[in-house]
Short mmCIF file of C-alpha atoms in Angstrom, two decimals:
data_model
loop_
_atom_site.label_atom_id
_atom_site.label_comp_id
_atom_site.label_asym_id
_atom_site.label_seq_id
_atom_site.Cartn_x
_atom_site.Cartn_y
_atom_site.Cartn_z
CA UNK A 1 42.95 -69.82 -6.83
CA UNK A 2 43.49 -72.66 -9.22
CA UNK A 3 46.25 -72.82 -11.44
CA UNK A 4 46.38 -71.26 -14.97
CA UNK A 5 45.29 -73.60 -17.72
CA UNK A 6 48.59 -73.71 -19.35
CA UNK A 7 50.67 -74.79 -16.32
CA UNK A 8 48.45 -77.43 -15.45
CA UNK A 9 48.79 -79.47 -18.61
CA UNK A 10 52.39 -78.91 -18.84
CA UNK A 11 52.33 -81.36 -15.45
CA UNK A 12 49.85 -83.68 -17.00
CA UNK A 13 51.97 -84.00 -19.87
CA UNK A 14 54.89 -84.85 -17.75
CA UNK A 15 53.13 -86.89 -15.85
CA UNK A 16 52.31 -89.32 -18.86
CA UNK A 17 55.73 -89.04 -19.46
CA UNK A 18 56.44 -90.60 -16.52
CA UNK A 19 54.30 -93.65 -16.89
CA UNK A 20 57.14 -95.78 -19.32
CA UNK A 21 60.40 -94.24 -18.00
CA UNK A 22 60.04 -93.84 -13.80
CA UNK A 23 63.61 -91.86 -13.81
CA UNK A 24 61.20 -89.15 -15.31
CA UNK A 25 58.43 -89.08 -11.95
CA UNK A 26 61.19 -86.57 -10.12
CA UNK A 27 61.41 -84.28 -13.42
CA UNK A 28 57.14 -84.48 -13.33
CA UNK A 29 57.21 -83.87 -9.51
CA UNK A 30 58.40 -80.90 -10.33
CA UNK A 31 56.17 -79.41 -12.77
CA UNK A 32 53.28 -80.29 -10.21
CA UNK A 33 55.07 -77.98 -8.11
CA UNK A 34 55.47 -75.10 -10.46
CA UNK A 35 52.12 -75.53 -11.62
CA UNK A 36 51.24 -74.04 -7.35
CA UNK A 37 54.57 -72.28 -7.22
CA UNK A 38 55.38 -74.41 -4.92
CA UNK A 39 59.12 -75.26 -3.41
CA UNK A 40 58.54 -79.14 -4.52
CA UNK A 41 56.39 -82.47 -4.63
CA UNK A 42 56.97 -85.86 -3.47
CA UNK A 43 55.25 -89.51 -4.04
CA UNK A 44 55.33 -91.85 -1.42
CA UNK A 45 53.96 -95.61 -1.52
CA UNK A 46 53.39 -98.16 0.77
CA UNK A 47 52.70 -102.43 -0.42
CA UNK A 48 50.69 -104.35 1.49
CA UNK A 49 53.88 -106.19 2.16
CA UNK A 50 55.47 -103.71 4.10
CA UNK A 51 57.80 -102.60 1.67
CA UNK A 52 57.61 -98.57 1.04
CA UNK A 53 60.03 -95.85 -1.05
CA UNK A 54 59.91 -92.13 -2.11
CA UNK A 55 60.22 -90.33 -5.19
CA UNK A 56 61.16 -86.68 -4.72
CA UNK A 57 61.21 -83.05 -7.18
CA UNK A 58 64.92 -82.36 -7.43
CA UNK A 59 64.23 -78.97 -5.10
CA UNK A 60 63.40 -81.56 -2.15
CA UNK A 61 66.04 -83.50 -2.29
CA UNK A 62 68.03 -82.31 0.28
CA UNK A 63 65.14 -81.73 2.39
CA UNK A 64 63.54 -85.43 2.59
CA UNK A 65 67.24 -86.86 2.99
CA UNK A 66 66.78 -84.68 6.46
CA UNK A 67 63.67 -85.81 6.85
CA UNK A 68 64.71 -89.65 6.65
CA UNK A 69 68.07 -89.53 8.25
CA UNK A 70 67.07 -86.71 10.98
CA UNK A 71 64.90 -88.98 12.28
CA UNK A 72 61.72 -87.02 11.51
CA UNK A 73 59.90 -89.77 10.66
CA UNK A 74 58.63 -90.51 14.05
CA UNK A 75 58.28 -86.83 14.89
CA UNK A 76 56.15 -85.59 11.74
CA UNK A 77 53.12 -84.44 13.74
CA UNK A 78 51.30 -84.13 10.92
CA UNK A 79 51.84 -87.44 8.95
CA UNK A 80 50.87 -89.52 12.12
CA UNK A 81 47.21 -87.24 12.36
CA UNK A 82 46.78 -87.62 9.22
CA UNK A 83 47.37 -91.95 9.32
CA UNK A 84 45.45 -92.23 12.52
CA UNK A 85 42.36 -89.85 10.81
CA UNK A 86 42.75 -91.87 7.40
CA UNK A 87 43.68 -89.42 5.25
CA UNK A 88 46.46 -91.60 3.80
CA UNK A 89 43.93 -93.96 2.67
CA UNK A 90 40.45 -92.00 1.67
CA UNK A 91 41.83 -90.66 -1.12
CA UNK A 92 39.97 -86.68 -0.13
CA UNK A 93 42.66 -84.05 -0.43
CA UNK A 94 43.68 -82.51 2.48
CA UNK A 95 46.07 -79.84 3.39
CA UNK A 96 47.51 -78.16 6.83
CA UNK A 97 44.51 -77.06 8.69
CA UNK A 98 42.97 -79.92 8.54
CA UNK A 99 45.51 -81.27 10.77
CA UNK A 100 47.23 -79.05 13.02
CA UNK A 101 46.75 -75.74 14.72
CA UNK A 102 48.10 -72.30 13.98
CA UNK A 103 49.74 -72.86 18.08
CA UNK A 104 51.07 -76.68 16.88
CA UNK A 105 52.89 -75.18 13.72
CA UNK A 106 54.81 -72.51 15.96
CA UNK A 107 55.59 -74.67 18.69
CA UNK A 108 55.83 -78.49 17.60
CA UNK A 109 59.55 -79.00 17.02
CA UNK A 110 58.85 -80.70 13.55
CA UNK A 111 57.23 -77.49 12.55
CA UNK A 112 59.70 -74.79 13.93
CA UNK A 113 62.46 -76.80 13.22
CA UNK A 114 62.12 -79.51 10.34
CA UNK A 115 60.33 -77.40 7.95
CA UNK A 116 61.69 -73.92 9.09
CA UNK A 117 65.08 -74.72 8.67
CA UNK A 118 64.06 -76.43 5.11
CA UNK A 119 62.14 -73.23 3.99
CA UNK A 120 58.73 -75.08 3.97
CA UNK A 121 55.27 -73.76 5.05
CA UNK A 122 51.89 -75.07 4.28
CA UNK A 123 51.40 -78.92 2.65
CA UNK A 124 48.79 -80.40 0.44
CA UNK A 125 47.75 -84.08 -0.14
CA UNK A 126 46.26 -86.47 -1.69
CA UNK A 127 45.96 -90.04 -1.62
CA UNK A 128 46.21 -92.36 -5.25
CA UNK A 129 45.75 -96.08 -5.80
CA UNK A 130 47.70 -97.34 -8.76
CA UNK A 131 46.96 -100.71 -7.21
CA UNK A 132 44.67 -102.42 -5.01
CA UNK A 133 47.98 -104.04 -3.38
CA UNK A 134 49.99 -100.50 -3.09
CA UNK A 135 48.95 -97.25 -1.60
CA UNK A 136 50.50 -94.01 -2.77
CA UNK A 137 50.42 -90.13 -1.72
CA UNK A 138 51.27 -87.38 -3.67
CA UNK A 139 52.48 -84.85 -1.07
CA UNK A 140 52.65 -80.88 -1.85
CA UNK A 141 55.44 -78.31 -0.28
CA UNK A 142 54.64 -74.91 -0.04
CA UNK A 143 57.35 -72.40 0.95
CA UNK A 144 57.09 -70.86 3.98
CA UNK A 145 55.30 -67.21 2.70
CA UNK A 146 52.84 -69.07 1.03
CA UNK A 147 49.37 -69.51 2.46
CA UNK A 148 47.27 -72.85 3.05
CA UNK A 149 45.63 -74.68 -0.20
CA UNK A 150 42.30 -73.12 -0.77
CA UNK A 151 39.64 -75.38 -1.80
CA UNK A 152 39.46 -74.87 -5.17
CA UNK A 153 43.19 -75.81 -4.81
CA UNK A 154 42.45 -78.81 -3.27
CA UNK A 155 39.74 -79.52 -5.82
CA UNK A 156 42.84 -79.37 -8.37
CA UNK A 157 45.30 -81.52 -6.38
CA UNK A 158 42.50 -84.22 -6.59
CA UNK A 159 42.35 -83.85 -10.57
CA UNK A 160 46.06 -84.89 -10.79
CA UNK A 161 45.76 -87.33 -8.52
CA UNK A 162 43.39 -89.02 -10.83
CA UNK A 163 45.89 -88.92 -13.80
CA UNK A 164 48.88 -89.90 -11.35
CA UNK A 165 46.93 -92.92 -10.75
CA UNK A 166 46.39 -93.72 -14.01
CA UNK A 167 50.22 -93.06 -14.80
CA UNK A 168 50.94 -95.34 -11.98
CA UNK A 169 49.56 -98.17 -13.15
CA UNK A 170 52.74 -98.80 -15.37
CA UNK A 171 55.10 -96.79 -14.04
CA UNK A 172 54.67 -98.86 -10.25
CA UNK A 173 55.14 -102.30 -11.85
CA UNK A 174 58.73 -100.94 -13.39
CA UNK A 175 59.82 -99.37 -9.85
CA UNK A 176 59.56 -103.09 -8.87
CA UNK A 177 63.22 -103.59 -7.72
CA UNK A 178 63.71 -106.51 -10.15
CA UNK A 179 62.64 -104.35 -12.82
CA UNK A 180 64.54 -101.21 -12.15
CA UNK A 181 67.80 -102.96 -12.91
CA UNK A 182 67.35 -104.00 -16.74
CA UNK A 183 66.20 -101.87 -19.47
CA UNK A 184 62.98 -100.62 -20.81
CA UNK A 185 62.27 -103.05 -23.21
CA UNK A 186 62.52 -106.01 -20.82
CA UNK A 187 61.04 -104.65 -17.68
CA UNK A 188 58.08 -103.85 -20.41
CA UNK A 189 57.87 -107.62 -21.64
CA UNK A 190 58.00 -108.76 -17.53
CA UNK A 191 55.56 -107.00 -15.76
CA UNK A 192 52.14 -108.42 -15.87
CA UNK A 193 49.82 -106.33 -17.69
CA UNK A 194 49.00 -105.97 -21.15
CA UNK A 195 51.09 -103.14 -22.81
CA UNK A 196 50.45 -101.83 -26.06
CA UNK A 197 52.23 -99.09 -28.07
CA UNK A 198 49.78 -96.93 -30.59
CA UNK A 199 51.63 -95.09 -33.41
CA UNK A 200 49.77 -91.76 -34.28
CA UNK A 201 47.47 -93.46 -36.81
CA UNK A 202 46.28 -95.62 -33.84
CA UNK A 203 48.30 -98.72 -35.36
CA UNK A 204 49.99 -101.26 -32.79
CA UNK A 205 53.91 -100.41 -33.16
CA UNK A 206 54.22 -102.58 -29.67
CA UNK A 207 52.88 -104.91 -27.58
CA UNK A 208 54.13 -106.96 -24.98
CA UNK A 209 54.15 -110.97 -24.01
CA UNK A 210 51.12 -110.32 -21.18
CA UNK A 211 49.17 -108.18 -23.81
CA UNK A 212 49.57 -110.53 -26.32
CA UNK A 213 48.27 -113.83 -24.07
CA UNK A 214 45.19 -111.66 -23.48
CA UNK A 215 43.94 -111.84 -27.12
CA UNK A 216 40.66 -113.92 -27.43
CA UNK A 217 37.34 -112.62 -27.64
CA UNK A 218 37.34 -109.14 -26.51
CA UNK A 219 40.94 -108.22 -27.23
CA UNK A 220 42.48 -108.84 -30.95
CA UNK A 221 45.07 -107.36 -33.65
CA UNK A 222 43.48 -106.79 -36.65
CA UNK A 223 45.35 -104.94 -39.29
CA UNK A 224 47.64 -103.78 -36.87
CA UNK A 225 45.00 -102.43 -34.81
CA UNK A 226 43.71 -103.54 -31.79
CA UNK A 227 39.91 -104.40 -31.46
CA UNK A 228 38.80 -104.26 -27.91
CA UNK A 229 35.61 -104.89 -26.92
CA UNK A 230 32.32 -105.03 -28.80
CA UNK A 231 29.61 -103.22 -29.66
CA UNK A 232 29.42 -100.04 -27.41
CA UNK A 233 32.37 -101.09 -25.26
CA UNK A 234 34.17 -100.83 -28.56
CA UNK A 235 32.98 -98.08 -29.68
CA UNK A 236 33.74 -96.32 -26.23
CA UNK A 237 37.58 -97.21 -26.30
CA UNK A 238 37.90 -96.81 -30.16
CA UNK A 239 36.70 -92.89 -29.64
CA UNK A 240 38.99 -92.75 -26.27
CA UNK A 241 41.55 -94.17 -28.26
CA UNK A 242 40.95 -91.09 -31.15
CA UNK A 243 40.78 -88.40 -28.98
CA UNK A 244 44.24 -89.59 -26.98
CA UNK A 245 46.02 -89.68 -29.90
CA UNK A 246 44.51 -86.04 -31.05
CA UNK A 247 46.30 -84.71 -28.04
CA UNK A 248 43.54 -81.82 -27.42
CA UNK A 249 44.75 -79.92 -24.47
CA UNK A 250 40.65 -79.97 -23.19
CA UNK A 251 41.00 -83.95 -23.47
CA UNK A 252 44.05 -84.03 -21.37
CA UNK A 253 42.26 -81.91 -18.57
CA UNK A 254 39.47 -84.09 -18.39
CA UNK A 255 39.13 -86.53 -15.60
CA UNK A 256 40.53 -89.69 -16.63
CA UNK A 257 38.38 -92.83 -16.32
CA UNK A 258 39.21 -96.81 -16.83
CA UNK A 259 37.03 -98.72 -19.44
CA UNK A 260 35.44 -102.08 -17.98
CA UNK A 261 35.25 -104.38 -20.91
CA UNK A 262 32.82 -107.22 -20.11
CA UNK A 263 34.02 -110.93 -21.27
CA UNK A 264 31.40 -113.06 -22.93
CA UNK A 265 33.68 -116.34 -21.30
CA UNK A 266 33.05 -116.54 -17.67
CA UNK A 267 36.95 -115.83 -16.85
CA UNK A 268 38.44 -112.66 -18.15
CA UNK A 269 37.59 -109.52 -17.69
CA UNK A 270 39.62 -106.47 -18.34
CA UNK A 271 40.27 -103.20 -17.20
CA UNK A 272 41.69 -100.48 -20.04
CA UNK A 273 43.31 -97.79 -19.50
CA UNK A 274 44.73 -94.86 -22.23
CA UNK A 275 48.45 -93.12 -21.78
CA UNK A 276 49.16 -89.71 -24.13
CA UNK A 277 52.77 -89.87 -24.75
CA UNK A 278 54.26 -86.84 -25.36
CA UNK A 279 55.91 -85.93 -28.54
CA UNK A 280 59.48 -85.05 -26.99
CA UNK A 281 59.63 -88.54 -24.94
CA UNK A 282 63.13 -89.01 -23.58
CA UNK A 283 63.00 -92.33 -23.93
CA UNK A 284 65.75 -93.99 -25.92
CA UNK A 285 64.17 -97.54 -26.65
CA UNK A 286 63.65 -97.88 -30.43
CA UNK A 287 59.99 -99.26 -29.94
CA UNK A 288 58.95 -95.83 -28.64
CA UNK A 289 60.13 -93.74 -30.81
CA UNK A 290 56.68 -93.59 -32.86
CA UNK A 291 54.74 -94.14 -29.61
CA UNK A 292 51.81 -91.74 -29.59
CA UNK A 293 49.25 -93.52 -26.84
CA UNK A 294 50.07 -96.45 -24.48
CA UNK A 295 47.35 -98.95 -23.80
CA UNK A 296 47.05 -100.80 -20.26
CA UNK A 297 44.59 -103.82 -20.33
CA UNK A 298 44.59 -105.41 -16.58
CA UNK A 299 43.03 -108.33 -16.31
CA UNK A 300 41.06 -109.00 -13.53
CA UNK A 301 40.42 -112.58 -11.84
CA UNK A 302 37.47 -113.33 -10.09
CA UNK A 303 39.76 -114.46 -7.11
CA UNK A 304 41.18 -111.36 -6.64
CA UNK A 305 39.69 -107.83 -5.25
CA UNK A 306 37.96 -105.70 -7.98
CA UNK A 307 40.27 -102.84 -9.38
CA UNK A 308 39.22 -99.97 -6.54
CA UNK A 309 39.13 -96.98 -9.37
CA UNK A 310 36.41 -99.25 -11.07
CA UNK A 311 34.64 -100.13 -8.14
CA UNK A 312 35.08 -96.30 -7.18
CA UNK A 313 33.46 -95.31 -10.82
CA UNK A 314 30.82 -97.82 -10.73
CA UNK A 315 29.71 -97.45 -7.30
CA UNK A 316 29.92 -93.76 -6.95
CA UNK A 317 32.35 -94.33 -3.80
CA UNK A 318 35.17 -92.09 -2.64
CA UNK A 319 39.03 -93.98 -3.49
CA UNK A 320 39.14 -95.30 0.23
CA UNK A 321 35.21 -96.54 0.76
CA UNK A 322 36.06 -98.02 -2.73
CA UNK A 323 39.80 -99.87 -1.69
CA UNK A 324 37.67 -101.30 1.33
CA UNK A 325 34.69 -102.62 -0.98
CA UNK A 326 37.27 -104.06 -3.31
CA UNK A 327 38.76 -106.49 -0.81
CA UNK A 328 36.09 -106.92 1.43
CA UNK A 329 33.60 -107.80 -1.33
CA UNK A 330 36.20 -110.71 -2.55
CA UNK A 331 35.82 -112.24 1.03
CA UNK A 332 38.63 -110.53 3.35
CA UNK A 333 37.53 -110.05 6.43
CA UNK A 334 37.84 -105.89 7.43
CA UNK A 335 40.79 -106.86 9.51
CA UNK A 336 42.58 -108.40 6.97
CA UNK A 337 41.68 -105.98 4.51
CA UNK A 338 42.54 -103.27 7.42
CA UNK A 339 46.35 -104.50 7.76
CA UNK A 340 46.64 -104.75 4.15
CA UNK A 341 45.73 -101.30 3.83
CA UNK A 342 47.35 -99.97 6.85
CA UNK A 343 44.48 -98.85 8.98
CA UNK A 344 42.96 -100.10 12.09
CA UNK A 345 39.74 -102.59 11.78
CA UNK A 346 37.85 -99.79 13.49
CA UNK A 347 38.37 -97.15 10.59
CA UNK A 348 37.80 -100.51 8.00
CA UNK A 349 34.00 -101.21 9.51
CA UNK A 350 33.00 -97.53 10.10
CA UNK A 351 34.26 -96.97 6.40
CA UNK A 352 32.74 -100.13 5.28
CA UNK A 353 29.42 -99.15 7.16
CA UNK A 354 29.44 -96.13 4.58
CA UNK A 355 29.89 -98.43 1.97
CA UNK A 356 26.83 -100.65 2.75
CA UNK A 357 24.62 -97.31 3.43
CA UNK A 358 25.84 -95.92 -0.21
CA UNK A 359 25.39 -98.51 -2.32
CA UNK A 360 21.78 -99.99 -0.53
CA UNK A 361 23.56 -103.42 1.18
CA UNK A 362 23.67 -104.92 4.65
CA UNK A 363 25.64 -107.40 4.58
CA UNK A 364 29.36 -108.69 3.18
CA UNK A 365 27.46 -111.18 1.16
CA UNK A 366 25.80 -108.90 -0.32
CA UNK A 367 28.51 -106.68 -1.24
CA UNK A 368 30.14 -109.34 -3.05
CA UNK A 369 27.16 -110.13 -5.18
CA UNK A 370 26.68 -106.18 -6.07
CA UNK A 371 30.52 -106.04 -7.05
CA UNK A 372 29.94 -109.78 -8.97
CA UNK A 373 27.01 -108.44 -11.15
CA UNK A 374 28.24 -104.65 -11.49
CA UNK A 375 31.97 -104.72 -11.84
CA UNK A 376 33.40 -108.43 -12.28
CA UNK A 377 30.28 -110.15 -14.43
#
């Protein structure tokens, strides 16, 4: 059974709240949790460089510090089925019995000892891409009376997903390690997006030194407001931007979507994406304090692979078929674009073989000149 309507936005909410200020992602864990009744919730995220880290509900604590100093790591049954079917990386929710037997969980030591001793029982999962260089997994608890996620649970788990990932994309720039150690306000004017703070009247109350070297033709300030866009792009994002700052509890549920603004120049092209910020922020930073929507515009370079939630969106692909078109279709081979995304090169071609079948192509080449003319023109 999916959880009540009032529990669910309560996470969303403190989800959002987590995008500006990560020291709030273990508080927002948390409500996930509750919004299940589950014992806890956990993010995990891998860069293509290797590096990885964990963000953990407070109720877990104790359990993951276990789980990474136990050794567990290399025993989790479950998390190394779940990398070698690609369920890390396709981006489907998944949850125990997809995985593991009912004779695995009561003999497999990781089962009847790991999460036994820790009071845990079924899991649920889904896999988020805040980045087309970083993978992340939201990871559900269960307590050990509770039974497995039913579908229309799972079917839920996915809808956060979508607005973790959209958190993410600010929130993952200021867990950069360099970032973590200053304050708000500079870690905001570092990282490499466009930022933009909307008071409730929609009026710019902030905006960083990346947003502001994006202005040209289809970003600009004009009487405090920004202008993004034209014609029905801008009419798009202006009525996104109005029903953000309305706060409806209906618009909040609603699957979130980026905004593709074409350029008329033959170089930039942005990605937009809307924050709610929620009216009892913790954060202490002056230039928040009327904060009432947060504005992401990415650019994206022709040199670099396509945003996958666009390419997902556009093409009509799953998260992983679209993370494989992204880089693929910008000329990485699939093994390269396989070890960036920690899979094998078989997994890449047999996803990347869906790819070509969905979206009527049979060749890389072709790929590239579908993502050139739909998403990067």
């Amino acid at each position: 059974m999916a959880p009540p309507e009032g529990r669910l936005l309560a996470a969303i909410e403190a989800i959002y709240e987590a995008a500006p200020d990560p020291s709030q992602w273990p508080r927002a864990l948390g409500a996930i949790a509750d919004c299940f009744e589950d014992a806890g919730a956990l993010l995990l995220w891998r860069r293509d460089d290797g590096s990885f880290g964990t963000l953990v509900s407070e109720r877990l604590v104790e359990a993951q510090r276990d789980y990474e100093e136990g050794g567990w790591t290399r025993r989790d049954l479950a998390a190394l089925r779940a990398t070698e079917r690609g369920y890390f990386f396709n981006g489907e929710p998944f949850t125990t019995r997809h995985l593991v037997s009912k004779e695995e969980i009561a003999g497999d030591p990781f089962f009847a000892q790991f999460r036994a001793r820790h009071g845990l029982g079924p899991f649920g999962c889904v896999a988020v891409s805040p980045d087309p260089h970083v993978g992340v997994i939201l990871s559900m608890q269960r307590h050990a009376d509770q039974y497995d996620y039913s579908d229309d649970e799972l079917e839920t788990l996915g809808r956060i997903g979508r607005h973790i990932e959209r958190s993410l994309r600010l929130s993952i720039r200021l867990l950069d390690a360099e970032l973590a150690k200053i304050g708000l306000g500079e870690a905001l004017a570092r990282v490499g997006i466009g930022v933009f703070g909307l008071d409730s009247l929609g009026r710019v109350v902030f905006s960083n030194p990346a947003g502001e070297r994006l202005a040209g033709d289809q970003l600009r300030l004009v009487h405090e407001r920004l202008r993004i866009g034209t014609g029905d792009t801008r009419e798009t994002i202006d009525e996104a931007i109005a029903r953000t700052l309305r706060r409806e509890p209906r618009e909040l549920l609603d699957d979130p979507k980026p905004i593709f603004v074409h350029s008329s120049g033959a170089e930039r092209r942005l990605v937009v994406y809307l924050l709610p910020v929620a009216l009892r922020t913790s954060l202490a930073e002056q230039f928040l304090t009327h904060t009432r929507a947060i504005v992401l515009a990415i650019e994206q370079k022709r040199d670099e692979p396509a945003d996958p939630a666009v390419v997902r969106d556009v093409l009509g692909l799953t998260l992983g078929e679209a993370r494989i078109a992204a880089m693929v279709g910008s000329g990485l081979p699939p093994k390269e674009a396989a070890d960036r995304l920690g899979i094998t090169e078989e997994t890449a071609r047999t996803v990347l073989k869906r790819v070509f079948l969905k979206v009527g192509v049979s060749r890389q080449s072709e790929l590239a000149t579908l993502l050139a003319k739909l998403v990067l023109r």
